[in-house]
Structure formats: C-alpha cells, structure tokens
Amino acid sequence: MTFTVAIDGPAAAGKGTISKAVAARLGFAHLDTGLLYRAVGAQVLRGVDPEAAARALTAEDLEAEDLRRAAVAQEASKVAAIPAVRAALVEFQRAFARRVGGAVLDGRDIGTVICPEAEVKLFVTASPEVRARRRHAEQVAQGADDPYEIVLAEVRARDDRDMNRTDAPLKPAEDAVVLDTSDLSIEAAVARALEIIDMRR
Ligand code: C5P
C-alpha cells in the first residue's frame, strides 16, 4: 500500500510537529524536506557550490547538528530558490513518498510540485506574529537570545523569499485543506489533521 500525506506551510506554523505526530499515529514514514534544503544551505556556508552540494547530499548530512541554526535556515531559503538545487532533490522526495506502508512529507511544495497526486494535502499556517512567538520560545529554550523582533523579521524575510520565488513558490495546492493553527493547541491541531486524513482513507 502506498499513501502520501503532503503537509505544506510557512516556517513555524506547526507542520513539523503535526507531521511527526500524524506519521507516528498512522505508522507512516516521515520526511522533513526542509532538512534537505538546510543541509545544502549548511554546505554553502562552508563554501561548497549549491548545485554540487544538492547532488552529493547523503542521508547522513540530514543528521548534522547545526541544521536548526537561524543562519542555516536563511541560507536554506536562498538555495531553495535555485532551480538546479530543487531539481537535484526531486527524485529522492518522490521515491520516499511512494514507500510501501505510507509516507508523510512536510515542506513548501509537496502538494503542488513533489506529490501533486498525494491522497491528502494539508496547508498548515498561522499568523507571522504567532509563528515568530513560537520560534522565539524554541530558541530561548535552546539558549539563544535573539529578541522577538529579530525572529519576526527573519520569519517575514523567509516567507517573502519562499512565496515570491519563481520555481515552486510556497502556496496551498488547489485541493489542499487549509489548517490555521494560530488559535489551536498542538493537540487540537494534530487531532484536526488526523480527522482530515481519516476522511480520505
Ligand atoms: O521547513 P524548514 O524551515 O526547515 O525549511 C527551510 C527552508 O527550506 C525554507 O525556508 C524553504 O526555503 C526551503 N524549503 C523548500 N521546499 C521544501 C522545504 C523547505 O523550499 N519542500
């Protein structure tokens, strides 16, 4: 059995948490596709050519410690605008989506470009202020001390780059269900996502 759940949306909207929880509940494999772009971004910060980094990417690169850094996130959204970088990462993601037993992929273009035939498409979103507050709290918990205003500016800069690029811009697929998590707890957002998936199984 193959069954693909595509979960797209902007940074810190809750897609990662929802995707992990949904995959665990359904017994599906999960791929955080942002890690692919972050791993390329991390290599570029070390001086590697973006396309060469994307072509040479290995599963081990996705486990590097520094991928969660804010500087890596910004670089990821820059390399993600390069068509040759995106093209080099397509097949890996499509093969993952076709895994026997089901797969959840989260990112920006899963429902629109990577898996237009996905059985379920969710677009998880929240206001920029709510997302920046969540990201700020995460960073404080990890010992970073950038002020909230800086985190909000970073969230907006990344939204802007992701939504306005020519190749695979961030937008809901026409047949995606939009889930706004601004006023939802994590538990309520996961429950709603599972309800939407169950209706299509
Ligand atoms: O999801 P995450 O914040 O880890 O993604 C980092 C960056 O990678 C995003 O800002 C976006 O530019 C890029 N990305 C993408 N397509 C995806 C996943 C992530 O362009 N499917």
PDB file of N, CA and C in Angstrom, residues 97-162:
ATOM      1  N   ALA A  97       8.009   9.322  -1.030  1.00  0.00           N
ATOM      2  CA  ALA A  97       6.539   9.422  -0.987  1.00  0.00           C
ATOM      3  C   ALA A  97       5.859   8.123  -1.421  1.00  0.00           C
ATOM      4  N   ARG A  98       6.539   7.344  -2.263  1.00  0.00           N
ATOM      5  CA  ARG A  98       5.944   6.100  -2.779  1.00  0.00           C
ATOM      6  C   ARG A  98       6.256   4.884  -1.925  1.00  0.00           C
ATOM      7  N   ARG A  99       6.922   5.087  -0.786  1.00  0.00           N
ATOM      8  CA  ARG A  99       7.248   3.974   0.097  1.00  0.00           C
ATOM      9  C   ARG A  99       6.039   3.128   0.417  1.00  0.00           C
ATOM     10  N   VAL A 100       6.234   1.837   0.412  1.00  0.00           N
ATOM     11  CA  VAL A 100       5.154   0.940   0.796  1.00  0.00           C
ATOM     12  C   VAL A 100       4.903   1.142   2.289  1.00  0.00           C
ATOM     13  N   GLY A 101       3.624   1.266   2.669  1.00  0.00           N
ATOM     14  CA  GLY A 101       3.320   1.460   4.085  1.00  0.00           C
ATOM     15  C   GLY A 101       2.908   2.888   4.405  1.00  0.00           C
ATOM     16  N   GLY A 102       3.065   3.797   3.441  1.00  0.00           N
ATOM     17  CA  GLY A 102       2.591   5.161   3.638  1.00  0.00           C
ATOM     18  C   GLY A 102       3.677   6.130   4.047  1.00  0.00           C
ATOM     19  N   ALA A 103       3.518   7.398   3.645  1.00  0.00           N
ATOM     20  CA  ALA A 103       4.537   8.404   3.945  1.00  0.00           C
ATOM     21  C   ALA A 103       3.891   9.761   4.189  1.00  0.00           C
ATOM     22  N   VAL A 104       4.486  10.498   5.119  1.00  0.00           N
ATOM     23  CA  VAL A 104       4.123  11.891   5.357  1.00  0.00           C
ATOM     24  C   VAL A 104       5.335  12.725   4.971  1.00  0.00           C
ATOM     25  N   LEU A 105       5.149  13.686   4.079  1.00  0.00           N
ATOM     26  CA  LEU A 105       6.242  14.599   3.720  1.00  0.00           C
ATOM     27  C   LEU A 105       5.806  16.008   4.082  1.00  0.00           C
ATOM     28  N   ASP A 106       6.676  16.760   4.755  1.00  0.00           N
ATOM     29  CA  ASP A 106       6.319  18.145   5.018  1.00  0.00           C
ATOM     30  C   ASP A 106       7.338  19.085   4.401  1.00  0.00           C
ATOM     31  N   GLY A 107       6.829  20.247   3.915  1.00  0.00           N
ATOM     32  CA  GLY A 107       7.726  21.189   3.246  1.00  0.00           C
ATOM     33  C   GLY A 107       6.975  22.406   2.752  1.00  0.00           C
ATOM     34  N   ARG A 108       7.314  22.842   1.539  1.00  0.00           N
ATOM     35  CA  ARG A 108       6.681  24.031   0.979  1.00  0.00           C
ATOM     36  C   ARG A 108       5.953  23.716  -0.332  1.00  0.00           C
ATOM     37  N   ASP A 109       6.415  22.680  -1.047  1.00  0.00           N
ATOM     38  CA  ASP A 109       5.917  22.400  -2.403  1.00  0.00           C
ATOM     39  C   ASP A 109       5.536  20.942  -2.568  1.00  0.00           C
ATOM     40  N   ILE A 110       5.207  20.270  -1.472  1.00  0.00           N
ATOM     41  CA  ILE A 110       4.922  18.827  -1.576  1.00  0.00           C
ATOM     42  C   ILE A 110       3.614  18.609  -2.342  1.00  0.00           C
ATOM     43  N   GLY A 111       2.559  19.330  -1.956  1.00  0.00           N
ATOM     44  CA  GLY A 111       1.266  19.155  -2.622  1.00  0.00           C
ATOM     45  C   GLY A 111       1.213  19.758  -4.014  1.00  0.00           C
ATOM     46  N   THR A 112       2.044  20.754  -4.283  1.00  0.00           N
ATOM     47  CA  THR A 112       1.987  21.433  -5.583  1.00  0.00           C
ATOM     48  C   THR A 112       2.926  20.828  -6.621  1.00  0.00           C
ATOM     49  N   VAL A 113       4.140  20.430  -6.210  1.00  0.00           N
ATOM     50  CA  VAL A 113       5.167  20.021  -7.182  1.00  0.00           C
ATOM     51  C   VAL A 113       5.656  18.581  -6.979  1.00  0.00           C
ATOM     52  N   ILE A 114       5.997  18.237  -5.743  1.00  0.00           N
ATOM     53  CA  ILE A 114       6.621  16.927  -5.498  1.00  0.00           C
ATOM     54  C   ILE A 114       5.592  15.808  -5.632  1.00  0.00           C
ATOM     55  N   CYS A 115       4.444  15.960  -4.988  1.00  0.00           N
ATOM     56  CA  CYS A 115       3.419  14.906  -4.987  1.00  0.00           C
ATOM     57  C   CYS A 115       2.052  15.476  -5.330  1.00  0.00           C
ATOM     58  N   PRO A 116       1.852  15.945  -6.572  1.00  0.00           N
ATOM     59  CA  PRO A 116       0.537  16.506  -6.902  1.00  0.00           C
ATOM     60  C   PRO A 116      -0.584  15.477  -6.780  1.00  0.00           C
ATOM     61  N   GLU A 117      -0.224  14.177  -6.765  1.00  0.00           N
ATOM     62  CA  GLU A 117      -1.234  13.114  -6.649  1.00  0.00           C
ATOM     63  C   GLU A 117      -1.423  12.637  -5.215  1.00  0.00           C
ATOM     64  N   ALA A 118      -0.864  13.328  -4.244  1.00  0.00           N
ATOM     65  CA  ALA A 118      -0.969  12.883  -2.838  1.00  0.00           C
ATOM     66  C   ALA A 118      -2.431  12.676  -2.455  1.00  0.00           C
ATOM     67  N   GLU A 119      -2.685  11.632  -1.688  1.00  0.00           N
ATOM     68  CA  GLU A 119      -4.059  11.322  -1.271  1.00  0.00           C
ATOM     69  C   GLU A 119      -4.613  12.402  -0.347  1.00  0.00           C
ATOM     70  N   VAL A 120      -3.763  12.987   0.480  1.00  0.00           N
ATOM     71  CA  VAL A 120      -4.193  14.056   1.381  1.00  0.00           C
ATOM     72  C   VAL A 120      -3.215  15.216   1.276  1.00  0.00           C
ATOM     73  N   LYS A 121      -3.742  16.439   1.179  1.00  0.00           N
ATOM     74  CA  LYS A 121      -2.891  17.627   1.176  1.00  0.00           C
ATOM     75  C   LYS A 121      -3.382  18.586   2.260  1.00  0.00           C
ATOM     76  N   LEU A 122      -2.466  18.952   3.139  1.00  0.00           N
ATOM     77  CA  LEU A 122      -2.788  19.917   4.181  1.00  0.00           C
ATOM     78  C   LEU A 122      -1.901  21.131   3.997  1.00  0.00           C
ATOM     79  N   PHE A 123      -2.460  22.316   4.200  1.00  0.00           N
ATOM     80  CA  PHE A 123      -1.648  23.536   4.215  1.00  0.00           C
ATOM     81  C   PHE A 123      -1.784  24.112   5.614  1.00  0.00           C
ATOM     82  N   VAL A 124      -0.709  23.980   6.396  1.00  0.00           N
ATOM     83  CA  VAL A 124      -0.728  24.386   7.801  1.00  0.00           C
ATOM     84  C   VAL A 124      -0.161  25.796   7.895  1.00  0.00           C
ATOM     85  N   THR A 125      -0.940  26.712   8.469  1.00  0.00           N
ATOM     86  CA  THR A 125      -0.470  28.088   8.528  1.00  0.00           C
ATOM     87  C   THR A 125      -0.819  28.712   9.884  1.00  0.00           C
ATOM     88  N   ALA A 126      -0.292  29.907  10.129  1.00  0.00           N
ATOM     89  CA  ALA A 126      -0.600  30.698  11.333  1.00  0.00           C
ATOM     90  C   ALA A 126      -0.077  32.101  11.041  1.00  0.00           C
ATOM     91  N   SER A 127      -0.534  33.078  11.813  1.00  0.00           N
ATOM     92  CA  SER A 127      -0.088  34.463  11.556  1.00  0.00           C
ATOM     93  C   SER A 127       1.424  34.562  11.776  1.00  0.00           C
ATOM     94  N   PRO A 128       2.095  35.519  11.086  1.00  0.00           N
ATOM     95  CA  PRO A 128       3.541  35.678  11.280  1.00  0.00           C
ATOM     96  C   PRO A 128       3.900  35.931  12.744  1.00  0.00           C
ATOM     97  N   GLU A 129       3.058  36.704  13.465  1.00  0.00           N
ATOM     98  CA  GLU A 129       3.357  37.022  14.868  1.00  0.00           C
ATOM     99  C   GLU A 129       3.324  35.765  15.727  1.00  0.00           C
ATOM    100  N   VAL A 130       2.312  34.933  15.524  1.00  0.00           N
ATOM    101  CA  VAL A 130       2.204  33.687  16.300  1.00  0.00           C
ATOM    102  C   VAL A 130       3.392  32.783  15.976  1.00  0.00           C
ATOM    103  N   ARG A 131       3.749  32.699  14.717  1.00  0.00           N
ATOM    104  CA  ARG A 131       4.866  31.823  14.319  1.00  0.00           C
ATOM    105  C   ARG A 131       6.185  32.338  14.897  1.00  0.00           C
ATOM    106  N   ALA A 132       6.377  33.655  14.870  1.00  0.00           N
ATOM    107  CA  ALA A 132       7.618  34.218  15.419  1.00  0.00           C
ATOM    108  C   ALA A 132       7.675  33.999  16.931  1.00  0.00           C
ATOM    109  N   ARG A 133       6.522  34.116  17.604  1.00  0.00           N
ATOM    110  CA  ARG A 133       6.495  33.876  19.054  1.00  0.00           C
ATOM    111  C   ARG A 133       6.894  32.437  19.359  1.00  0.00           C
ATOM    112  N   ARG A 134       6.376  31.496  18.571  1.00  0.00           N
ATOM    113  CA  ARG A 134       6.724  30.077  18.788  1.00  0.00           C
ATOM    114  C   ARG A 134       8.206  29.838  18.529  1.00  0.00           C
ATOM    115  N   ARG A 135       8.707  30.383  17.426  1.00  0.00           N
ATOM    116  CA  ARG A 135      10.118  30.166  17.071  1.00  0.00           C
ATOM    117  C   ARG A 135      11.031  30.800  18.115  1.00  0.00           C
ATOM    118  N   HIS A 136      10.620  31.992  18.598  1.00  0.00           N
ATOM    119  CA  HIS A 136      11.399  32.687  19.622  1.00  0.00           C
ATOM    120  C   HIS A 136      11.468  31.832  20.900  1.00  0.00           C
ATOM    121  N   ALA A 137      10.317  31.290  21.303  1.00  0.00           N
ATOM    122  CA  ALA A 137      10.280  30.462  22.524  1.00  0.00           C
ATOM    123  C   ALA A 137      11.182  29.233  22.366  1.00  0.00           C
ATOM    124  N   GLU A 138      11.157  28.624  21.167  1.00  0.00           N
ATOM    125  CA  GLU A 138      12.015  27.447  20.905  1.00  0.00           C
ATOM    126  C   GLU A 138      13.481  27.830  21.063  1.00  0.00           C
ATOM    127  N   GLN A 139      13.833  28.998  20.486  1.00  0.00           N
ATOM    128  CA  GLN A 139      15.235  29.429  20.505  1.00  0.00           C
ATOM    129  C   GLN A 139      15.676  29.763  21.930  1.00  0.00           C
ATOM    130  N   VAL A 140      14.792  30.405  22.701  1.00  0.00           N
ATOM    131  CA  VAL A 140      15.126  30.727  24.095  1.00  0.00           C
ATOM    132  C   VAL A 140      15.365  29.422  24.865  1.00  0.00           C
ATOM    133  N   ALA A 141      14.492  28.428  24.609  1.00  0.00           N
ATOM    134  CA  ALA A 141      14.641  27.139  25.297  1.00  0.00           C
ATOM    135  C   ALA A 141      15.980  26.487  24.963  1.00  0.00           C
ATOM    136  N   GLN A 142      16.506  26.797  23.767  1.00  0.00           N
ATOM    137  CA  GLN A 142      17.791  26.222  23.365  1.00  0.00           C
ATOM    138  C   GLN A 142      18.969  27.114  23.760  1.00  0.00           C
ATOM    139  N   GLY A 143      18.683  28.206  24.469  1.00  0.00           N
ATOM    140  CA  GLY A 143      19.769  29.052  24.980  1.00  0.00           C
ATOM    141  C   GLY A 143      20.140  30.223  24.075  1.00  0.00           C
ATOM    142  N   ALA A 144      19.429  30.415  22.950  1.00  0.00           N
ATOM    143  CA  ALA A 144      19.734  31.563  22.072  1.00  0.00           C
ATOM    144  C   ALA A 144      19.003  32.793  22.623  1.00  0.00           C
ATOM    145  N   ASP A 145      19.499  34.000  22.306  1.00  0.00           N
ATOM    146  CA  ASP A 145      18.858  35.159  22.920  1.00  0.00           C
ATOM    147  C   ASP A 145      18.523  36.275  21.929  1.00  0.00           C
ATOM    148  N   ASP A 146      18.252  35.923  20.660  1.00  0.00           N
ATOM    149  CA  ASP A 146      17.792  36.944  19.718  1.00  0.00           C
ATOM    150  C   ASP A 146      16.451  37.482  20.197  1.00  0.00           C
ATOM    151  N   PRO A 147      16.243  38.826  20.163  1.00  0.00           N
ATOM    152  CA  PRO A 147      14.937  39.348  20.580  1.00  0.00           C
ATOM    153  C   PRO A 147      13.831  38.931  19.618  1.00  0.00           C
ATOM    154  N   TYR A 148      12.592  38.962  20.150  1.00  0.00           N
ATOM    155  CA  TYR A 148      11.405  38.584  19.368  1.00  0.00           C
ATOM    156  C   TYR A 148      11.338  39.344  18.046  1.00  0.00           C
ATOM    157  N   GLU A 149      11.657  40.650  18.060  1.00  0.00           N
ATOM    158  CA  GLU A 149      11.551  41.466  16.832  1.00  0.00           C
ATOM    159  C   GLU A 149      12.465  40.932  15.722  1.00  0.00           C
ATOM    160  N   ILE A 150      13.651  40.449  16.111  1.00  0.00           N
ATOM    161  CA  ILE A 150      14.587  39.903  15.117  1.00  0.00           C
ATOM    162  C   ILE A 150      14.020  38.602  14.543  1.00  0.00           C
ATOM    163  N   VAL A 151      13.462  37.774  15.423  1.00  0.00           N
ATOM    164  CA  VAL A 151      12.899  36.494  14.978  1.00  0.00           C
ATOM    165  C   VAL A 151      11.726  36.756  14.027  1.00  0.00           C
ATOM    166  N   LEU A 152      10.885  37.757  14.369  1.00  0.00           N
ATOM    167  CA  LEU A 152       9.752  38.115  13.494  1.00  0.00           C
ATOM    168  C   LEU A 152      10.272  38.586  12.134  1.00  0.00           C
ATOM    169  N   ALA A 153      11.315  39.399  12.133  1.00  0.00           N
ATOM    170  CA  ALA A 153      11.870  39.896  10.862  1.00  0.00           C
ATOM    171  C   ALA A 153      12.415  38.727  10.045  1.00  0.00           C
ATOM    172  N   GLU A 154      13.022  37.734  10.703  1.00  0.00           N
ATOM    173  CA  GLU A 154      13.549  36.560   9.985  1.00  0.00           C
ATOM    174  C   GLU A 154      12.422  35.713   9.399  1.00  0.00           C
ATOM    175  N   VAL A 155      11.358  35.550  10.182  1.00  0.00           N
ATOM    176  CA  VAL A 155      10.200  34.780   9.700  1.00  0.00           C
ATOM    177  C   VAL A 155       9.625  35.472   8.456  1.00  0.00           C
ATOM    178  N   ARG A 156       9.469  36.791   8.527  1.00  0.00           N
ATOM    179  CA  ARG A 156       8.905  37.537   7.391  1.00  0.00           C
ATOM    180  C   ARG A 156       9.820  37.474   6.162  1.00  0.00           C
ATOM    181  N   ALA A 157      11.135  37.562   6.391  1.00  0.00           N
ATOM    182  CA  ALA A 157      12.090  37.534   5.267  1.00  0.00           C
ATOM    183  C   ALA A 157      12.015  36.184   4.559  1.00  0.00           C
ATOM    184  N   ARG A 158      11.901  35.105   5.367  1.00  0.00           N
ATOM    185  CA  ARG A 158      11.860  33.764   4.779  1.00  0.00           C
ATOM    186  C   ARG A 158      10.524  33.546   4.050  1.00  0.00           C
ATOM    187  N   ASP A 159       9.411  34.000   4.645  1.00  0.00           N
ATOM    188  CA  ASP A 159       8.096  33.910   3.981  1.00  0.00           C
ATOM    189  C   ASP A 159       8.165  34.589   2.625  1.00  0.00           C
ATOM    190  N   ASP A 160       8.746  35.785   2.644  1.00  0.00           N
ATOM    191  CA  ASP A 160       8.806  36.595   1.447  1.00  0.00           C
ATOM    192  C   ASP A 160       9.590  35.861   0.347  1.00  0.00           C
ATOM    193  N   ARG A 161      10.758  35.327   0.697  1.00  0.00           N
ATOM    194  CA  ARG A 161      11.559  34.598  -0.307  1.00  0.00           C
ATOM    195  C   ARG A 161      10.816  33.343  -0.773  1.00  0.00           C
ATOM    196  N   ASP A 162      10.197  32.610   0.180  1.00  0.00           N
ATOM    197  CA  ASP A 162       9.557  31.337  -0.178  1.00  0.00           C
ATOM    198  C   ASP A 162       8.300  31.546  -1.034  1.00  0.00           C
TER     199      ASP A 162
END
